[in-house]
Coordinates of N, CA and C in Angstrom, one line a residue:
X3 N 0.8 -1.2 0.0 CA 0.0 0.0 0.2 C 0.8 1.3 0.0
X4 N 2.0 1.3 0.7 CA 2.9 2.4 0.8 C 3.4 2.7 -0.4
X5 N 3.9 1.6 -1.1 CA 4.5 1.7 -2.2 C 3.7 2.3 -3.4
X6 N 2.3 1.9 -3.4 CA 1.4 2.3 -4.3 C 1.1 3.9 -4.0
X7 N 1.1 4.3 -3.0 CA 0.8 5.6 -2.4 C 2.0 6.5 -3.0
X8 N 3.2 5.9 -2.9 CA 4.5 6.8 -3.2 C 4.4 6.9 -4.7
X9 N 4.0 5.9 -5.5 CA 4.1 5.9 -6.9 C 2.9 6.9 -7.4
X10 N 1.7 6.9 -6.9 CA 0.9 7.9 -7.0 C 1.2 9.4 -6.8
X11 N 2.1 9.6 -5.8 CA 2.7 11.0 -5.3 C 3.5 11.3 -6.5
X12 N 4.4 10.4 -7.0 CA 5.5 10.5 -7.9 C 4.7 11.0 -9.3
X13 N 3.6 10.4 -9.6 CA 2.8 10.5 -10.9 C 2.3 12.0 -10.9
X14 N 1.6 12.4 -9.6 CA 1.2 13.7 -9.5 C 2.3 14.8 -9.5
X15 N 3.4 14.5 -8.9 CA 4.4 15.4 -9.1 C 4.9 15.6 -10.3
X16 N 5.2 14.6 -11.1 CA 5.6 14.6 -12.4 C 4.4 15.4 -13.4
X17 N 3.1 15.2 -13.1 CA 2.0 15.7 -13.9 C 2.2 17.2 -13.6
X18 N 2.4 17.7 -12.4 CA 2.4 19.1 -12.1 C 3.7 19.8 -12.9
X19 N 4.8 19.1 -12.8 CA 6.0 19.6 -13.6 C 5.7 19.6 -15.1
X20 N 5.1 18.6 -15.7 CA 4.8 18.5 -17.1 C 3.9 19.7 -17.5
X21 N 2.9 19.9 -16.6 CA 1.8 21.0 -16.9 C 2.4 22.3 -17.0
X22 N 3.2 22.5 -15.9 CA 4.0 23.9 -15.9 C 4.7 24.2 -16.9
X23 N 5.5 23.2 -17.2 CA 6.4 23.5 -18.4 C 5.7 23.9 -19.8
X24 N 4.5 23.0 -20.0 CA 3.7 23.2 -21.1 C 3.1 24.6 -21.2
X25 N 2.7 25.0 -19.9 CA 2.1 26.4 -19.9 C 3.0 27.4 -19.9
X26 N 4.3 27.3 -19.4 CA 5.2 28.3 -19.4 C 5.8 28.6 -20.8
X27 N 5.7 27.4 -21.7 CA 6.2 27.5 -22.9 C 5.1 28.2 -23.9
X28 N 3.8 27.9 -23.6 CA 2.5 28.5 -24.3 C 2.2 29.9 -23.9
X29 N 2.2 30.1 -22.8 CA 1.8 31.3 -22.2 C 2.9 32.4 -21.8
X30 N 4.0 31.8 -21.3 CA 5.0 32.5 -20.6 C 5.1 32.3 -19.1
X31 N 6.3 32.4 -18.5 CA 6.4 32.1 -17.1 C 5.5 33.1 -16.2
X32 N 5.8 34.3 -16.4 CA 5.1 35.3 -15.5 C 3.5 35.3 -15.8
X33 N 3.1 35.0 -16.8 CA 1.6 35.0 -17.1 C 1.1 33.8 -16.6
X34 N 1.6 32.6 -16.3 CA 0.9 31.4 -15.9 C 0.7 31.5 -14.4
X35 N -0.3 31.0 -13.8 CA -0.8 31.2 -12.4 C -0.7 29.8 -12.0
X36 N -0.6 29.6 -10.7 CA -0.5 28.4 -9.9 C -1.8 27.6 -10.1
X37 N -2.9 28.4 -10.3 CA -4.3 27.6 -10.4 C -4.3 27.1 -11.7
X38 N -3.7 27.6 -12.8 CA -3.7 27.0 -14.1 C -2.9 26.0 -14.2
X39 N -1.7 25.9 -13.4 CA -1.0 24.7 -13.5 C -1.8 23.5 -12.7
X40 N -2.3 23.8 -11.8 CA -3.1 22.8 -11.0 C -4.2 22.2 -11.9
X41 N -5.0 23.1 -12.6 CA -6.0 22.7 -13.5 C -5.4 21.9 -14.7
X42 N -4.2 22.2 -15.2 CA -3.8 21.5 -16.4 C -3.3 20.1 -15.8
X43 N -3.0 20.0 -14.5 CA -2.4 18.8 -14.1 C -3.6 17.9 -13.6
X44 N -4.8 18.5 -13.6 CA -5.9 17.9 -13.0 C -6.1 17.6 -11.6
X45 N -5.5 18.6 -10.8 CA -5.5 18.5 -9.4 C -5.9 19.8 -8.9
X46 N -6.1 19.9 -7.5 CA -6.5 21.2 -6.9 C -5.4 22.0 -6.6
X47 N -5.6 23.3 -6.5 CA -4.6 24.4 -6.1 C -3.9 23.9 -4.6
X48 N -4.8 23.4 -3.7 CA -4.4 22.8 -2.5 C -3.2 21.7 -2.7
X49 N -3.7 20.9 -3.7 CA -2.7 19.7 -4.1 C -1.3 20.2 -4.4
X50 N -1.4 21.3 -5.3 CA -0.2 21.9 -5.8 C 0.7 22.2 -4.6
X51 N 0.1 22.8 -3.6 CA 1.1 23.4 -2.4 C 1.5 22.2 -1.5
X52 N 0.9 20.9 -1.8 CA 1.5 19.9 -1.1 C 2.7 19.5 -1.7
X53 N 3.1 20.0 -2.8 CA 4.4 19.4 -3.5 C 5.3 20.7 -3.6
X54 N 4.7 21.8 -4.1 CA 5.7 23.0 -4.4 C 5.0 24.2 -3.6
X55 N 6.0 25.0 -3.1 CA 5.4 26.2 -2.6 C 5.3 27.4 -3.5
X56 N 5.8 27.4 -4.7 CA 5.8 28.4 -5.7 C 6.3 28.0 -7.0
X57 N 5.9 28.8 -8.0 CA 6.5 28.4 -9.4 C 7.9 28.2 -9.4
X58 N 8.7 29.1 -8.8 CA 10.1 28.9 -8.5 C 10.5 27.5 -8.1
X59 N 10.0 27.1 -7.0 CA 10.2 25.8 -6.4 C 10.0 24.8 -7.5
X60 N 9.1 24.9 -8.2 CA 8.7 23.8 -9.2 C 9.8 23.7 -10.3
X61 N 10.3 25.0 -10.7 CA 11.3 25.0 -11.8 C 12.7 24.3 -11.2
X62 N 12.9 24.7 -10.1 CA 14.2 24.1 -9.5 C 14.0 23.0 -8.5
X63 N 13.1 22.1 -9.0 CA 12.5 21.0 -8.2 C 13.5 19.9 -7.7
X64 N 14.6 19.7 -8.4 CA 15.5 18.7 -8.1 C 17.0 19.3 -7.7
X65 N 17.0 20.5 -7.3 CA 18.2 21.0 -6.9 C 18.7 20.4 -5.5
X66 N 17.9 20.3 -4.6 CA 18.4 19.9 -3.2 C 18.8 18.3 -3.5
X67 N 18.1 17.5 -4.1 CA 18.3 16.3 -4.2 C 19.6 16.0 -4.9
X68 N 19.8 16.7 -6.0 CA 21.1 16.6 -6.7 C 22.3 17.0 -5.8
X69 N 22.1 18.1 -5.0 CA 23.3 18.5 -4.2 C 23.5 17.5 -3.2
X70 N 22.4 16.9 -2.6 CA 22.6 15.9 -1.5 C 23.3 14.6 -2.0
X71 N 23.0 14.2 -3.2 CA 23.8 13.1 -3.8 C 25.2 13.5 -4.0
X72 N 25.5 14.5 -4.4 CA 26.9 14.9 -4.5 C 27.6 15.1 -3.3
X73 N 27.1 15.7 -2.1 CA 27.8 15.8 -0.9 C 27.8 14.5 -0.5
X74 N 27.1 13.4 -0.5 CA 27.1 12.2 -0.1 C 28.5 11.4 -0.8
X75 N 28.4 11.7 -2.2 CA 29.7 11.1 -2.8 C 31.0 11.6 -2.3
X76 N 31.1 12.9 -2.2 CA 32.3 13.4 -1.9 C 32.8 12.8 -0.4
X77 N 31.7 12.7 0.4 CA 32.0 12.1 1.7 C 32.6 10.7 1.7
X78 N 32.8 10.0 0.5 CA 33.1 8.6 0.3 C 34.4 8.7 -0.3
X79 N 35.1 9.7 0.0 CA 36.8 9.5 -0.6 C 37.2 8.1 -0.6
X80 N 37.8 7.7 -1.7 CA 38.4 6.3 -1.7 C 40.0 6.6 -1.3
X81 N 40.4 5.4 -0.8 CA 41.8 5.4 -0.4 C 42.8 5.7 -1.5
X82 N 43.6 6.7 -1.5 CA 44.6 7.1 -2.6 C 43.9 8.0 -3.6
X83 N 42.7 8.2 -3.5 CA 42.0 9.0 -4.5 C 42.4 10.4 -4.5
X84 N 42.9 11.0 -5.5 CA 43.4 12.4 -5.7 C 42.0 13.4 -5.7
X85 N 42.3 14.7 -5.5 CA 41.3 15.6 -5.7 C 40.7 15.5 -7.0
X86 N 41.4 15.6 -8.1 CA 40.7 15.7 -9.3 C 40.0 14.3 -9.6
X87 N 40.6 13.2 -9.2 CA 39.9 11.8 -9.4 C 38.6 12.0 -8.6
X88 N 38.4 12.6 -7.7 CA 37.1 12.7 -6.8 C 36.2 13.6 -7.8
X89 N 36.8 14.6 -8.3 CA 35.8 15.5 -9.1 C 35.5 14.9 -10.3
X90 N 36.2 14.0 -10.9 CA 35.9 13.3 -12.1 C 34.8 12.2 -11.8
X91 N 34.9 11.7 -10.7 CA 33.8 10.6 -10.2 C 32.6 11.3 -9.9
X92 N 32.5 12.5 -9.4 CA 31.5 13.3 -9.1 C 30.8 13.6 -10.4
X93 N 31.6 14.1 -11.3 CA 31.0 14.5 -12.8 C 30.4 13.2 -13.5
X94 N 31.1 12.2 -13.5 CA 30.6 10.9 -14.0 C 29.3 10.4 -13.4
X95 N 29.2 10.3 -12.2 CA 28.1 9.9 -11.5 C 26.9 10.8 -11.7
X96 N 27.1 12.2 -11.5 CA 26.1 13.2 -11.9 C 25.5 13.0 -13.2
X97 N 26.3 12.8 -14.3 CA 25.9 12.6 -15.7 C 25.0 11.2 -15.7
X98 N 25.6 10.1 -15.0 CA 24.9 8.8 -15.1 C 23.6 9.0 -14.5
X99 N 23.5 9.6 -13.2 CA 22.3 9.7 -12.7 C 21.3 10.5 -13.5
X100 N 21.7 11.6 -14.0 CA 20.7 12.6 -14.9 C 20.3 11.6 -16.2
X101 N 21.1 10.8 -16.7 CA 20.7 10.0 -17.9 C 19.6 8.9 -17.4
X102 N 20.0 8.1 -16.3 CA 19.1 7.1 -15.8 C 17.7 7.3 -15.2
X103 N 17.9 8.5 -14.3 CA 16.8 8.9 -13.5 C 16.2 10.2 -13.8
X104 N 16.6 11.1 -14.6 CA 16.1 12.3 -14.9 C 14.7 12.3 -15.1
X105 N 14.0 13.1 -14.5 CA 12.5 13.2 -14.6 C 12.2 14.0 -16.0
X106 N 12.9 14.9 -16.4 CA 12.8 15.7 -17.6 C 13.3 15.1 -18.8
X107 N 12.5 15.2 -19.9 CA 13.0 14.9 -21.3 C 14.0 15.9 -21.8
X108 N 14.7 15.7 -22.7 CA 15.7 16.6 -23.3 C 15.2 18.0 -23.6
X109 N 13.9 17.8 -24.3 CA 13.2 19.1 -24.7 C 12.9 19.8 -23.3
X110 N 12.2 19.2 -22.3 CA 11.9 19.9 -21.2 C 13.0 20.6 -20.5
X111 N 14.1 20.0 -20.5 CA 15.3 20.4 -19.8 C 15.8 21.6 -20.5
X112 N 15.8 21.6 -21.7 CA 16.2 22.6 -22.6 C 15.3 23.9 -22.3
X113 N 13.9 23.6 -22.3 CA 13.1 24.8 -21.9 C 13.4 25.4 -20.5
X114 N 13.5 24.4 -19.5 CA 13.7 24.9 -18.3 C 15.1 25.8 -18.3
X115 N 16.2 25.4 -19.0 CA 17.2 26.2 -19.1 C 17.1 27.5 -19.7
X116 N 16.3 27.6 -20.8 CA 15.8 28.9 -21.5 C 15.2 29.7 -20.3
X117 N 14.2 29.2 -19.7 CA 13.4 30.1 -18.7 C 14.4 30.6 -17.6
X118 N 15.3 29.8 -17.2 CA 16.3 30.3 -16.2 C 17.1 31.4 -16.7
X119 N 17.4 31.4 -18.0 CA 18.3 32.3 -18.7 C 17.4 33.6 -18.9
X120 N 16.3 33.6 -19.0 CA 15.5 34.7 -19.6 C 14.5 35.5 -18.5
X121 N 14.0 34.7 -17.5 CA 13.3 35.2 -16.8 C 13.9 35.8 -15.5
X122 N 13.9 37.1 -15.2 CA 14.5 37.7 -14.0 C 14.4 37.2 -12.6
X123 N 13.2 36.7 -12.4 CA 12.8 36.0 -11.1 C 13.7 34.7 -10.8
X124 N 13.8 34.1 -12.0 CA 14.5 32.6 -12.1 C 15.9 32.9 -12.1
X125 N 16.5 33.9 -12.7 CA 17.8 34.2 -12.7 C 18.5 34.5 -11.3
X126 N 17.6 35.3 -10.6 CA 18.2 35.6 -9.2 C 18.1 34.5 -8.3
X127 N 17.1 33.5 -8.3 CA 17.1 32.4 -7.6 C 18.3 31.3 -8.1
X128 N 18.4 31.3 -9.3 CA 19.4 30.4 -9.9 C 20.8 30.8 -9.4
X129 N 21.2 32.1 -9.4 CA 22.3 32.5 -8.9 C 22.4 32.1 -7.4
X130 N 21.3 32.4 -6.5 CA 21.6 32.2 -5.2 C 21.8 30.5 -5.0
X131 N 21.1 29.6 -5.9 CA 21.3 28.3 -5.7 C 22.6 27.9 -6.0
X132 N 23.2 28.6 -7.1 CA 24.5 28.2 -7.6 C 25.6 28.4 -6.6
X133 N 25.5 29.7 -6.0 CA 26.6 30.0 -5.1 C 26.4 29.3 -3.7
X134 N 25.2 28.9 -3.3 CA 25.0 28.1 -2.2 C 25.6 26.7 -2.3
X135 N 25.1 26.2 -3.6 CA 25.5 24.6 -3.7 C 26.9 24.6 -3.8
X136 N 27.6 25.4 -4.8 CA 28.9 25.3 -5.0 C 29.8 25.6 -3.7
X137 N 29.5 26.4 -2.8 CA 30.2 26.7 -1.5 C 30.1 25.4 -0.7
X138 N 28.8 24.7 -0.8 CA 28.7 23.6 0.0 C 29.6 22.4 -0.5
X139 N 29.8 22.3 -1.8 CA 30.5 21.4 -2.5 C 31.9 21.6 -2.1
X140 N 32.4 22.8 -2.1 CA 33.8 23.2 -1.9 C 34.0 22.9 -0.5
X141 N 33.3 23.0 0.5 CA 33.6 22.9 1.9 C 33.6 21.3 2.1
X142 N 32.8 20.7 1.3 CA 32.8 19.0 1.5 C 34.1 18.6 0.8
X143 N 34.7 19.3 -0.3 CA 35.8 18.8 -0.8 C 37.0 19.1 -0.1
X144 N 36.9 20.4 0.7 CA 38.1 20.7 1.7 C 38.1 19.6 2.8
X145 N 36.9 19.4 3.3 CA 36.8 18.4 4.4 C 37.2 16.9 4.1
X146 N 37.0 16.6 2.7 CA 37.5 15.2 2.3 C 39.0 15.2 2.3
X147 N 39.7 16.2 2.1 CA 41.1 16.2 1.9 C 41.8 17.0 2.9
X148 N 41.5 16.8 4.3 CA 42.1 17.6 5.2 C 43.7 17.7 5.2
X149 N 44.0 19.0 5.3 CA 45.7 19.0 5.1 C 46.2 19.0 3.8
X150 N 45.3 18.7 2.8 CA 45.8 18.5 1.5 C 45.2 19.6 0.4
X151 N 43.9 19.9 0.6 CA 43.4 20.9 -0.2 C 42.8 22.0 0.7
X152 N 43.3 23.3 0.6 CA 42.7 24.4 1.5 C 41.4 24.9 0.8
X153 N 40.8 25.7 1.5 CA 39.4 26.1 1.3 C 39.4 26.9 -0.2
X154 N 40.5 27.7 -0.3 CA 40.5 28.5 -1.6 C 40.7 27.7 -2.7
X155 N 41.5 26.7 -2.6 CA 41.8 25.6 -3.8 C 40.5 24.9 -4.1
X156 N 39.8 24.4 -3.0 CA 38.6 23.8 -3.2 C 37.4 24.5 -3.8
X157 N 37.3 25.9 -3.5 CA 36.2 26.7 -3.9 C 36.6 26.9 -5.5
X158 N 37.9 27.2 -5.9 CA 38.4 27.3 -7.2 C 38.1 26.2 -8.1
X159 N 38.4 25.0 -7.4 CA 38.3 23.8 -8.3 C 36.9 23.2 -8.6
X160 N 35.9 23.6 -7.6 CA 34.5 23.4 -7.9 C 34.0 24.4 -8.7
X161 N 34.2 25.6 -8.6 CA 33.9 26.7 -9.6 C 34.3 26.4 -10.8
X162 N 35.6 26.1 -11.3 CA 36.1 25.9 -12.5 C 35.4 24.6 -13.1
X163 N 35.3 23.5 -12.3 CA 34.6 22.3 -13.0 C 33.1 22.6 -13.4
X164 N 32.3 22.9 -12.4 CA 31.0 23.2 -12.8 C 30.6 24.4 -13.5
X165 N 31.4 25.4 -13.4 CA 31.2 26.5 -14.4 C 31.4 26.2 -15.8
X166 N 32.5 25.4 -16.0 CA 32.8 25.0 -17.5 C 31.7 24.1 -18.0
X167 N 31.3 23.2 -17.2 CA 30.3 22.1 -17.6 C 28.9 22.9 -18.0
X168 N 28.5 23.8 -17.0 CA 27.3 24.4 -17.1 C 27.2 25.3 -18.4
X169 N 28.3 26.0 -18.5 CA 28.3 26.9 -19.8 C 28.4 26.1 -20.9
X170 N 29.1 25.1 -21.1 CA 29.3 24.2 -22.3 C 27.9 23.6 -22.7
X171 N 27.1 23.2 -21.7 CA 25.9 22.5 -22.0 C 24.9 23.6 -22.4
X172 N 24.8 24.7 -21.7 CA 23.9 25.8 -22.2 C 24.3 26.2 -23.7
X173 N 25.5 26.3 -24.0 CA 25.9 26.8 -25.4 C 25.6 25.6 -26.3
X174 N 25.4 24.5 -25.9 CA 25.0 23.5 -27.0 C 23.6 22.9 -27.0
X175 N 22.6 23.7 -26.1 CA 21.3 23.1 -26.1 C 20.6 23.5 -27.6
X176 N 20.9 24.6 -28.0 CA 20.1 25.2 -29.3 C 20.8 24.8 -30.6
X177 N 21.6 23.9 -30.6 CA 22.3 23.3 -31.8 C 21.8 22.0 -32.5
X178 N 20.7 21.9 -32.0 CA 19.8 20.6 -32.6 C 20.8 19.5 -32.3
X179 N 21.1 19.2 -31.2 CA 21.8 18.0 -30.6 C 21.1 17.0 -30.0
X180 N 21.6 15.8 -30.0 CA 20.9 14.6 -29.2 C 21.3 14.9 -27.8
X181 N 20.5 14.1 -26.8 CA 20.9 14.2 -25.4 C 22.2 13.6 -25.3
X182 N 22.7 12.3 -25.9 CA 23.9 11.8 -25.9 C 25.0 12.8 -26.1
X183 N 24.8 13.6 -27.1 CA 25.7 14.5 -27.4 C 26.0 15.7 -26.4
X184 N 24.9 16.1 -25.8 CA 25.0 17.1 -24.9 C 25.9 16.6 -23.7
X185 N 25.5 15.3 -23.2 CA 26.1 14.8 -22.2 C 27.6 14.6 -22.3
X186 N 27.9 14.2 -23.8 CA 29.3 14.0 -24.1 C 30.1 15.5 -24.0
X187 N 29.1 16.5 -24.3 CA 29.9 18.0 -24.3 C 30.2 18.2 -22.7
X188 N 29.2 17.8 -22.0 CA 29.4 18.1 -20.5 C 30.8 17.3 -20.0
X189 N 30.9 16.1 -20.3 CA 32.1 15.4 -19.8 C 33.2 16.1 -20.6
X190 N 33.2 16.3 -21.7 CA 34.5 16.9 -22.5 C 34.9 18.2 -21.8
X191 N 33.8 19.0 -21.6 CA 34.2 20.3 -20.6 C 34.8 20.1 -19.4
X192 N 34.3 19.3 -18.7 CA 34.7 18.8 -17.5 C 36.2 18.1 -17.4
X193 N 36.4 17.5 -18.4 CA 37.8 17.0 -18.5 C 38.8 18.0 -18.9
X194 N 38.4 19.0 -19.7 CA 39.2 20.2 -20.0 C 39.5 21.0 -18.6
X195 N 38.5 21.2 -17.9 CA 38.7 21.9 -16.8 C 39.7 21.2 -15.6
X196 N 39.4 19.8 -15.5 CA 40.2 19.0 -14.7 C 41.6 18.9 -15.1
X197 N 41.8 18.9 -16.3 CA 43.3 18.9 -16.9 C 44.1 20.2 -16.3
X198 N 43.3 21.4 -16.3 CA 43.9 22.6 -15.7 C 44.0 22.5 -14.3
X199 N 43.4 21.6 -13.6 CA 43.2 21.3 -12.0 C 44.3 20.4 -11.5
X200 N 44.9 19.8 -12.4 CA 46.0 18.8 -11.9 C 46.9 19.2 -10.9
X201 N 47.2 20.5 -10.8 CA 48.2 21.0 -10.0 C 47.8 20.7 -8.6
X202 N 46.4 20.6 -8.2 CA 45.8 20.3 -7.0 C 46.5 18.8 -6.5
X203 N 46.4 18.0 -7.4 CA 47.0 16.7 -6.9 C 48.3 16.7 -6.5
X204 N 49.3 17.4 -7.1 CA 50.5 17.4 -6.8 C 50.9 18.2 -5.5
X205 N 50.1 19.3 -5.3 CA 50.1 20.1 -4.1 C 49.7 19.2 -3.0
X206 N 48.5 18.4 -3.2 CA 48.2 17.8 -2.1 C 49.0 16.6 -1.7
X207 N 49.6 16.0 -2.8 CA 50.8 14.9 -2.5 C 52.0 15.5 -1.7
X208 N 52.4 16.9 -2.2 CA 53.6 17.4 -1.4 C 53.3 17.7 -0.1
X209 N 52.0 18.1 0.2 CA 51.6 18.4 1.6 C 51.7 17.1 2.5
X210 N 51.1 15.9 1.7 CA 51.3 14.6 2.6 C 52.8 14.2 2.9
X211 N 53.5 14.5 1.8 CA 55.1 14.2 2.0 C 55.7 15.0 3.1
X212 N 55.3 16.1 3.2 CA 55.9 17.0 4.2 C 55.5 16.6 5.5
X213 N 54.0 16.3 5.6 CA 53.6 15.7 6.9 C 54.3 14.6 7.4
X214 N 54.6 13.7 6.4 CA 55.1 12.5 6.7 C 56.7 12.7 7.2
X215 N 57.3 13.7 6.4 CA 58.7 13.9 6.8 C 58.8 14.6 8.4
X216 N 57.7 15.4 8.5 CA 57.6 16.0 9.8 C 57.3 14.9 11.0
X217 N 56.5 14.0 10.7 CA 56.2 12.9 11.8 C 57.5 12.1 11.9
X218 N 58.3 11.7 10.7 CA 59.5 10.9 10.9 C 60.6 11.6 11.6
X219 N 60.7 12.8 11.5 CA 61.8 13.7 12.2 C 61.5 13.8 13.7

């Protein structure tokens, strides 16, 4: 019974997301009301508020979940894993999760990106979420490599990796490309950024060697 209820909740949530995106594309984000979204999804406005508190929350519906997955992964640093190896694993697992479990189709994801790029209210929310999530990821990376990666290095690495991936993906969305090609673009951009970040590995390794020499003396 619990499983049936959960599936029904997921279907309703998905229906609200699909309805909202259809209306945003047809009428515009600002012109679409919460009541219209609920009616399009064939639920009550009260039901809408059981899932989302606003139109903005609906657009960014998966942000918290994706961040929690990323933080949990960083907390599982493997033995001898370097900072850039960790970031590459984070990138690969993020892409794999998006491919396997993403709720949005490619067209819906592209529409959401265009909305975020063009709607002032969404632009502001996107920037706040971006800074907050990247700062949390940087702190997690710093904590995963104590004494090896300082906070400035962690913040620069996270910003370089995710900034390059996001910009490359946004630049490729309007070029009539398949979803596979877009994810390939994401990984290629990430690899380019990580190539420039390899200095972190050597700095981390040199700090470990210095600590070991200090303990031996």
